[in-house]
Amino acid sequence: MAKKTQRFALISVYNKDGIDKVAKKLLDFNIKIISTGGTEKYLNKIGIETEKVEKLTNYPSIFGGRVKTLHPKIFGGILQRRDSKNDNTEKKKYNIPEIDFVIVDLYPFEDTVNNSKSHAEIIEKIDIGGISLIRASAKNFNDVVCVSSRDQYERFVNDLEENQSVFSSAKKKEYALEAFLLSSNYDNLISQYFNNGNLMVKKILRYGENPHQEGFFEGDLNDVFEKLNGKELSYNNLLDIDSAVSIISEFWSNKPTFAILKHNNACGLSTRSNIFEAYKSALEGDPISAFGGVLISNSNIDSKTSNEINDLFFEVILAPSFDVDALKILKSKKNRIILKLKNIDFSKISVRSCLNGKLYQDKDLVTDSMEDLRIVTKHKPNKSETDDLLFASKICKHTKSNTIVLAKNNQLISSGTGQTSRVDALNQAIDKAKKFKFNLDGAVMASDAFFPFPDCVEIASKNGIKSVIQPGGSIKDKLSIDFCNKNSISMVMTGNRHFKH
Amino acid sequence: MAKKTQRFALISVYNKDGIDKVAKKLLDFNIKIISTGGTEKYLNKIGIETEKVEKLTNYPSIFGGRVKTLHPKIFGGILQRRDSKNDNTEKKKYNIPEIDFVIVDLYPFEDTVNNSKSHAEIIEKIDIGGISLIRASAKNFNDVVCVSSRDQYERFVNDLEENQSVFSSAKKKEYALEAFLLSSNYDNLISQYFNNGNLMVKKILRYGENPHQEGFFEGDLNDVFEKLNGKELSYNNLLDIDSAVSIISEFWSNKPTFAILKHNNACGLSTRSNIFEAYKSALEGDPISAFGGVLISNSNIDSKTSNEINDLFFEVILAPSFDVDALKILKSKKNRIILKLKNIDFSKISVRSCLNGKLYQDKDLVTDSMEDLRIVTKHKPNKSETDDLLFASKICKHTKSNTIVLAKNNQLISSGTGQTSRVDALNQAIDKAKKFKFNLDGAVMASDAFFPFPDCVEIASKNGIKSVIQPGGSIKDKLSIDFCNKNSISMVMTGNRHFKH
């Protein structure tokens, strides 16, 4: 019988906690330990004998420890295929040890960034040798067990015992999977740091959409706004703020505009010559839904407006700036979240979970403008109607589908939101308009998608609506156009559908 | 003046396209090329002189090329700090070359998986040396330019020319960032492969939510369903299917249940003793919205049901199985998407874009059951009402907030969906119920969140609703309870809010 090959375990760990038990268990199975630097010193100190990497490679640790294990004797020891005749011949020829276990524990890169004082120090701590050891042993999981984090020590010691140090292929593959997850995540953090000098912060939220769901936000909210007052932001606050920032960004360079959102939809929005009037006019849209809402402005909030807003119970207010007096008034309720908006420019790609994967898409970055409008009726919208059509279309784009938005004089009158039928959306909008005593005569209507039937323009006409904006593209467009022509309604088509779910 | 150090570039590329231009440009600046294996052969063949890695390291390529560059002379050459006196001393002592450029192009791991015939072949192609070179040079970006993909060749050649081979720190950092993104992504793909023997497939969709948005799905839809008929799935189809599968999973082990969805909300749903009745009863909920909808069943579809469904224009149908005849009938329209549902068990975590980051949360996995019901009124729901309360609550949980769901005899009567006010949601549900001639007498009402005021129970009572399910928890709960007690309405509280946005 051939002489049994001496098996080795290479141990290189940052945190020494628990490594004693691992090392002792390996020795129990007559596995020799190869080690270097701090790990070696620690193991020797607690009476565990090791083979020094430098002795094996006959090469010193150079460049302040930057290059220690990156040597063919070590990597050969890991990567050699035990079932290859050629590899076994070369192994003997070059006197390469058979490394069956690689145990690495890296200094977590999050901690590096959080605890290091200088950029140079952070760069210095980027691990090269350890990751290479992990990746090489995980690649050769057929022959090598890769322990890539001290979180696995306990399991590994149990596995050693249970399997009498001979691991099944499936078991070794499990360790290899965890190894590649770790290396992928490690480099992902480095790229984040290289990208903006920081890591994506995970902000644990009190809970998710509902109290029985856990949730967290990954990103740096300090880049979006400065928090001036109020309680912790919740998952639902963040969703609403996202919708609020999206909709106000459509009006960013316009005259003063104020929006009120509930459940991610605008229930009030208006553009006026000053922010006081804009707020009052936005609130008219739906003073009932506004209760507990999220408020956003594209303009500075002055004290006159603050005084007016102060009467409303709301959760969050966002604005690019606040007058000192205005802020003092708003801060009178300590729970109110007051955010000074710093940035409205985010990733152009969105992602969301779907089935067993994720849906990615470009965000809807098309805003309907004068150039998009194709007048399809005999009757043409006048200047004021055209303004209102574009105004309504912007709101429509940021309201959940199906939606119909009614507007007049740069004021959101009402909308039908999240409906399964377009007619229902319109009826709902009309009911709301009536409930809040709006005069729909001369109002305009925006639809996020085409009209499959002329029913919507019929209902609109009956209620005094005089102009319509919609993408067009139904095979029955003509029916809607014909009806408009007979009833002195103007209609423009944009070619841009704006579904939002 | 000190003698100028000879600068080296290490080149190790899988795909040789364009590497000639890179090598020649490097030579123009008197940078010597270190190379090995196939790259070396290729460069020599086209007349470009190189230094052999094996000659530099005085170590052979071993284990069939698995270990070539993993040597201190190479990694020392990359990692040495040019501004360190110690490193410069060691460099001279050990005769280590100064490698200022590292050019690597890996065989893409996607292609490895797609083109390899065996698991062993795929494992063999996992790159160790190349990734180590990339990571080491990116770490030492202060001193080294890391070109990590042939996509960068053109830019690199321009940069070499423009900067006369001396790169700014910012420029080198850019390359380093791209390097770590690549290594992170590379190992992410490996871990996917180790996890399920496959890679997450990116399925490019015709477009995103709207035609002007690009979109793709990342995941393996073949694990979810088998496609039996119809056109390509769209982004919006997938969103609807996700909602459809979520809602039907609540009824998975129930009696035959059929649901019809539009814009991610159920507009019809019913449980009956057979699937034919379940479909007919689901359709009654809103035969208008059902047009163009997504249909889903928890049971086999027989030919009788198929014949009935065949009259409806719809986009997608999902069921765990179809009788042969049934399938034949449904396939009569070639665009209809027919999916045989294989799996309803997905990740328990959801993610979505929000502001400059992402929101993660546990999915809402709580289904209200008998044990959750706390009867808070004098009047108690009877057996049939209790069944309907739990039935309505399941639908409510999967309908966009704010929502009110009305149900009777295991049939969804109507719902108010995606509303900014709870009263609006209820009014909308009642209007829809009336429109489709439902008798609300004895119906039950489910609300996804508590009632802040007693207005909802007042409206419900006026319309014949006899039992209510809601989470409770408003400071004004008592007002709603008092009203119910005075009007012989039963109410149960669950403690589980079910917002869904």
PDB file of C-alpha atoms in Angstrom, chain A residues 36-211:
ATOM      1  CA  THR A  36       2.027  32.762   8.657  1.00  0.00           C
ATOM      2  CA  GLY A  37       2.301  36.128  10.392  1.00  0.00           C
ATOM      3  CA  GLY A  38      -0.135  36.880  13.203  1.00  0.00           C
ATOM      4  CA  THR A  39      -1.960  33.557  12.977  1.00  0.00           C
ATOM      5  CA  GLU A  40       1.295  31.670  13.311  1.00  0.00           C
ATOM      6  CA  LYS A  41       2.362  33.702  16.326  1.00  0.00           C
ATOM      7  CA  TYR A  42      -1.015  33.220  17.993  1.00  0.00           C
ATOM      8  CA  LEU A  43      -1.100  29.465  17.424  1.00  0.00           C
ATOM      9  CA  ASN A  44       2.463  29.006  18.610  1.00  0.00           C
ATOM     10  CA  LYS A  45       1.698  31.046  21.705  1.00  0.00           C
ATOM     11  CA  ILE A  46      -1.144  28.719  22.674  1.00  0.00           C
ATOM     12  CA  GLY A  47       1.114  25.724  22.067  1.00  0.00           C
ATOM     13  CA  ILE A  48       0.016  24.672  18.594  1.00  0.00           C
ATOM     14  CA  GLU A  49       2.855  23.761  16.283  1.00  0.00           C
ATOM     15  CA  THR A  50       2.757  25.133  12.716  1.00  0.00           C
ATOM     16  CA  GLU A  51       4.760  24.987   9.521  1.00  0.00           C
ATOM     17  CA  LYS A  52       5.827  28.473   8.512  1.00  0.00           C
ATOM     18  CA  VAL A  53       4.747  29.499   4.985  1.00  0.00           C
ATOM     19  CA  GLU A  54       8.108  31.206   4.448  1.00  0.00           C
ATOM     20  CA  LYS A  55       9.932  27.980   5.258  1.00  0.00           C
ATOM     21  CA  LEU A  56       7.799  25.964   2.859  1.00  0.00           C
ATOM     22  CA  THR A  57       8.169  28.425   0.008  1.00  0.00           C
ATOM     23  CA  ASN A  58      11.730  29.307   0.851  1.00  0.00           C
ATOM     24  CA  TYR A  59      10.677  32.865   0.079  1.00  0.00           C
ATOM     25  CA  PRO A  60      10.377  35.706   2.577  1.00  0.00           C
ATOM     26  CA  SER A  61       7.285  37.770   3.324  1.00  0.00           C
ATOM     27  CA  ILE A  62       7.933  40.964   1.368  1.00  0.00           C
ATOM     28  CA  PHE A  63       6.608  44.512   0.950  1.00  0.00           C
ATOM     29  CA  GLY A  64       5.373  44.825   4.513  1.00  0.00           C
ATOM     30  CA  GLY A  65       3.395  41.588   4.291  1.00  0.00           C
ATOM     31  CA  ARG A  66       1.636  42.491   1.033  1.00  0.00           C
ATOM     32  CA  VAL A  67       3.086  39.333  -0.512  1.00  0.00           C
ATOM     33  CA  LYS A  68       3.231  36.250   1.722  1.00  0.00           C
ATOM     34  CA  THR A  69       1.231  33.304   0.457  1.00  0.00           C
ATOM     35  CA  LEU A  70       1.160  34.157  -3.261  1.00  0.00           C
ATOM     36  CA  HIS A  71       3.571  31.386  -4.160  1.00  0.00           C
ATOM     37  CA  PRO A  72       3.281  28.306  -6.418  1.00  0.00           C
ATOM     38  CA  LYS A  73       4.043  25.960  -3.536  1.00  0.00           C
ATOM     39  CA  ILE A  74       1.022  27.235  -1.644  1.00  0.00           C
ATOM     40  CA  PHE A  75      -1.329  27.633  -4.596  1.00  0.00           C
ATOM     41  CA  GLY A  76      -0.055  24.435  -6.130  1.00  0.00           C
ATOM     42  CA  GLY A  77      -0.741  22.726  -2.819  1.00  0.00           C
ATOM     43  CA  ILE A  78      -4.328  23.895  -3.046  1.00  0.00           C
ATOM     44  CA  LEU A  79      -5.021  23.648  -6.774  1.00  0.00           C
ATOM     45  CA  GLN A  80      -3.424  20.293  -7.588  1.00  0.00           C
ATOM     46  CA  ARG A  81      -5.912  17.725  -8.829  1.00  0.00           C
ATOM     47  CA  ARG A  82      -5.513  14.723  -6.554  1.00  0.00           C
ATOM     48  CA  ASP A  83      -6.789  12.368  -9.251  1.00  0.00           C
ATOM     49  CA  SER A  84      -4.375  13.582 -11.937  1.00  0.00           C
ATOM     50  CA  LYS A  85      -1.269  11.491 -12.598  1.00  0.00           C
ATOM     51  CA  ASN A  86       0.526  14.483 -14.068  1.00  0.00           C
ATOM     52  CA  ASP A  87      -0.294  16.678 -11.061  1.00  0.00           C
ATOM     53  CA  ASN A  88       0.955  13.984  -8.658  1.00  0.00           C
ATOM     54  CA  THR A  89       4.215  13.654 -10.557  1.00  0.00           C
ATOM     55  CA  GLU A  90       4.749  17.428 -10.540  1.00  0.00           C
ATOM     56  CA  LYS A  91       3.789  17.595  -6.889  1.00  0.00           C
ATOM     57  CA  LYS A  92       6.573  15.183  -5.997  1.00  0.00           C
ATOM     58  CA  LYS A  93       9.048  16.790  -8.365  1.00  0.00           C
ATOM     59  CA  TYR A  94       8.555  20.284  -6.919  1.00  0.00           C
ATOM     60  CA  ASN A  95       7.992  19.063  -3.356  1.00  0.00           C
ATOM     61  CA  ILE A  96       4.565  20.659  -3.058  1.00  0.00           C
ATOM     62  CA  PRO A  97       2.492  19.957   0.073  1.00  0.00           C
ATOM     63  CA  GLU A  98      -1.069  18.652  -0.215  1.00  0.00           C
ATOM     64  CA  ILE A  99      -3.256  21.342   1.317  1.00  0.00           C
ATOM     65  CA  ASP A 100      -6.686  19.803   1.961  1.00  0.00           C
ATOM     66  CA  PHE A 101      -8.087  22.541   4.177  1.00  0.00           C
ATOM     67  CA  VAL A 102      -7.917  26.302   3.815  1.00  0.00           C
ATOM     68  CA  ILE A 103      -9.173  28.376   6.719  1.00  0.00           C
ATOM     69  CA  VAL A 104      -9.325  32.110   6.186  1.00  0.00           C
ATOM     70  CA  ASP A 105     -11.021  34.882   8.105  1.00  0.00           C
ATOM     71  CA  LEU A 106     -10.736  38.334   6.568  1.00  0.00           C
ATOM     72  CA  TYR A 107     -10.972  41.640   8.293  1.00  0.00           C
ATOM     73  CA  PRO A 108     -14.496  42.712   7.215  1.00  0.00           C
ATOM     74  CA  PHE A 109     -14.290  45.463   4.622  1.00  0.00           C
ATOM     75  CA  GLU A 110     -17.224  47.300   6.245  1.00  0.00           C
ATOM     76  CA  ASP A 111     -15.171  47.548   9.425  1.00  0.00           C
ATOM     77  CA  THR A 112     -12.164  48.667   7.407  1.00  0.00           C
ATOM     78  CA  VAL A 113     -14.122  51.607   6.035  1.00  0.00           C
ATOM     79  CA  ASN A 114     -15.841  52.387   9.319  1.00  0.00           C
ATOM     80  CA  ASN A 115     -12.748  52.154  11.504  1.00  0.00           C
ATOM     81  CA  SER A 116      -9.950  53.431   9.313  1.00  0.00           C
ATOM     82  CA  LYS A 117      -8.821  56.985   9.502  1.00  0.00           C
ATOM     83  CA  SER A 118      -7.304  57.406   6.086  1.00  0.00           C
ATOM     84  CA  HIS A 119      -7.899  56.416   2.515  1.00  0.00           C
ATOM     85  CA  ALA A 120      -4.400  54.887   2.363  1.00  0.00           C
ATOM     86  CA  GLU A 121      -5.156  52.736   5.387  1.00  0.00           C
ATOM     87  CA  ILE A 122      -8.365  51.458   3.787  1.00  0.00           C
ATOM     88  CA  ILE A 123      -6.583  50.613   0.534  1.00  0.00           C
ATOM     89  CA  GLU A 124      -3.845  48.856   2.493  1.00  0.00           C
ATOM     90  CA  LYS A 125      -6.439  46.644   4.148  1.00  0.00           C
ATOM     91  CA  ILE A 126      -7.908  45.402   0.855  1.00  0.00           C
ATOM     92  CA  ASP A 127      -7.089  41.733   1.060  1.00  0.00           C
ATOM     93  CA  ILE A 128      -5.353  40.091  -1.889  1.00  0.00           C
ATOM     94  CA  GLY A 129      -3.710  36.933  -0.577  1.00  0.00           C
ATOM     95  CA  GLY A 130      -6.641  35.797   1.563  1.00  0.00           C
ATOM     96  CA  ILE A 131      -9.197  36.187  -1.217  1.00  0.00           C
ATOM     97  CA  SER A 132      -6.868  34.312  -3.585  1.00  0.00           C
ATOM     98  CA  LEU A 133      -6.597  31.456  -1.075  1.00  0.00           C
ATOM     99  CA  ILE A 134     -10.361  31.370  -0.649  1.00  0.00           C
ATOM    100  CA  ARG A 135     -11.048  31.404  -4.390  1.00  0.00           C
ATOM    101  CA  ALA A 136      -8.407  28.787  -5.205  1.00  0.00           C
ATOM    102  CA  SER A 137      -9.611  26.354  -2.545  1.00  0.00           C
ATOM    103  CA  ALA A 138     -13.263  26.934  -3.491  1.00  0.00           C
ATOM    104  CA  LYS A 139     -12.459  26.282  -7.136  1.00  0.00           C
ATOM    105  CA  ASN A 140     -10.790  23.025  -6.165  1.00  0.00           C
ATOM    106  CA  PHE A 141     -13.633  22.037  -3.822  1.00  0.00           C
ATOM    107  CA  ASN A 142     -13.359  18.541  -5.227  1.00  0.00           C
ATOM    108  CA  ASP A 143     -10.233  18.107  -3.137  1.00  0.00           C
ATOM    109  CA  VAL A 144     -10.194  20.983  -0.657  1.00  0.00           C
ATOM    110  CA  VAL A 145     -12.465  22.246   2.112  1.00  0.00           C
ATOM    111  CA  CYS A 146     -12.604  26.061   2.112  1.00  0.00           C
ATOM    112  CA  VAL A 147     -13.600  27.716   5.381  1.00  0.00           C
ATOM    113  CA  SER A 148     -13.967  31.366   4.420  1.00  0.00           C
ATOM    114  CA  SER A 149     -15.218  32.985   7.584  1.00  0.00           C
ATOM    115  CA  ARG A 150     -15.076  32.412  11.321  1.00  0.00           C
ATOM    116  CA  ASP A 151     -18.883  32.165  11.264  1.00  0.00           C
ATOM    117  CA  GLN A 152     -18.296  28.671   9.901  1.00  0.00           C
ATOM    118  CA  TYR A 153     -15.834  27.462  12.587  1.00  0.00           C
ATOM    119  CA  GLU A 154     -18.416  25.727  14.746  1.00  0.00           C
ATOM    120  CA  ARG A 155     -20.032  23.960  11.805  1.00  0.00           C
ATOM    121  CA  PHE A 156     -16.616  23.055  10.410  1.00  0.00           C
ATOM    122  CA  VAL A 157     -15.444  21.509  13.686  1.00  0.00           C
ATOM    123  CA  ASN A 158     -18.666  19.481  13.861  1.00  0.00           C
ATOM    124  CA  ASP A 159     -18.286  18.432  10.236  1.00  0.00           C
ATOM    125  CA  LEU A 160     -14.680  17.374  10.841  1.00  0.00           C
ATOM    126  CA  GLU A 161     -15.757  15.228  13.747  1.00  0.00           C
ATOM    127  CA  GLU A 162     -18.854  13.828  12.084  1.00  0.00           C
ATOM    128  CA  ASN A 163     -17.088  12.935   8.853  1.00  0.00           C
ATOM    129  CA  GLN A 164     -13.846  11.884  10.500  1.00  0.00           C
ATOM    130  CA  SER A 165     -12.129  14.627   8.449  1.00  0.00           C
ATOM    131  CA  VAL A 166     -13.233  13.204   5.091  1.00  0.00           C
ATOM    132  CA  PHE A 167     -15.865  15.499   3.624  1.00  0.00           C
ATOM    133  CA  SER A 168     -18.432  14.546   1.022  1.00  0.00           C
ATOM    134  CA  SER A 169     -18.362  16.324  -2.310  1.00  0.00           C
ATOM    135  CA  ALA A 170     -21.729  17.969  -1.579  1.00  0.00           C
ATOM    136  CA  LYS A 171     -20.486  19.265   1.743  1.00  0.00           C
ATOM    137  CA  LYS A 172     -17.321  20.706   0.186  1.00  0.00           C
ATOM    138  CA  LYS A 173     -19.416  22.346  -2.513  1.00  0.00           C
ATOM    139  CA  GLU A 174     -21.535  24.048   0.148  1.00  0.00           C
ATOM    140  CA  TYR A 175     -18.407  25.610   1.622  1.00  0.00           C
ATOM    141  CA  ALA A 176     -17.275  26.613  -1.871  1.00  0.00           C
ATOM    142  CA  LEU A 177     -20.587  28.336  -2.597  1.00  0.00           C
ATOM    143  CA  GLU A 178     -20.286  30.353   0.599  1.00  0.00           C
ATOM    144  CA  ALA A 179     -16.713  31.213  -0.356  1.00  0.00           C
ATOM    145  CA  PHE A 180     -17.694  32.712  -3.714  1.00  0.00           C
ATOM    146  CA  LEU A 181     -20.596  34.579  -2.124  1.00  0.00           C
ATOM    147  CA  LEU A 182     -18.119  36.077   0.309  1.00  0.00           C
ATOM    148  CA  SER A 183     -15.552  37.057  -2.321  1.00  0.00           C
ATOM    149  CA  SER A 184     -18.248  38.543  -4.541  1.00  0.00           C
ATOM    150  CA  ASN A 185     -19.640  40.574  -1.685  1.00  0.00           C
ATOM    151  CA  TYR A 186     -16.169  41.656  -0.559  1.00  0.00           C
ATOM    152  CA  ASP A 187     -15.322  43.101  -3.968  1.00  0.00           C
ATOM    153  CA  ASN A 188     -18.766  44.610  -4.278  1.00  0.00           C
ATOM    154  CA  LEU A 189     -18.050  46.608  -1.128  1.00  0.00           C
ATOM    155  CA  ILE A 190     -14.669  47.668  -2.478  1.00  0.00           C
ATOM    156  CA  SER A 191     -16.238  48.868  -5.708  1.00  0.00           C
ATOM    157  CA  GLN A 192     -18.804  50.833  -3.706  1.00  0.00           C
ATOM    158  CA  TYR A 193     -15.973  52.449  -1.789  1.00  0.00           C
ATOM    159  CA  PHE A 194     -14.045  53.217  -4.969  1.00  0.00           C
ATOM    160  CA  ASN A 195     -17.187  54.626  -6.516  1.00  0.00           C
ATOM    161  CA  ASN A 196     -18.110  57.233  -3.935  1.00  0.00           C
ATOM    162  CA  GLY A 197     -15.627  56.955  -1.072  1.00  0.00           C
ATOM    163  CA  ASN A 198     -18.253  55.245   1.011  1.00  0.00           C
ATOM    164  CA  LEU A 199     -20.259  52.071   1.427  1.00  0.00           C
ATOM    165  CA  MET A 200     -23.935  51.710   0.778  1.00  0.00           C
ATOM    166  CA  VAL A 201     -25.363  52.178   4.224  1.00  0.00           C
ATOM    167  CA  LYS A 202     -27.944  49.685   5.419  1.00  0.00           C
ATOM    168  CA  LYS A 203     -30.441  51.613   7.459  1.00  0.00           C
ATOM    169  CA  ILE A 204     -32.529  49.206   9.511  1.00  0.00           C
ATOM    170  CA  LEU A 205     -36.105  50.453   9.543  1.00  0.00           C
ATOM    171  CA  ARG A 206     -38.474  49.998  12.441  1.00  0.00           C
ATOM    172  CA  TYR A 207     -40.357  47.571  10.185  1.00  0.00           C
ATOM    173  CA  GLY A 208     -41.356  47.070   6.562  1.00  0.00           C
ATOM    174  CA  GLU A 209     -44.628  47.962   4.892  1.00  0.00           C
ATOM    175  CA  ASN A 210     -46.392  46.456   7.921  1.00  0.00           C
ATOM    176  CA  PRO A 211     -45.270  45.905  11.519  1.00  0.00           C
TER     177      PRO A 211
END
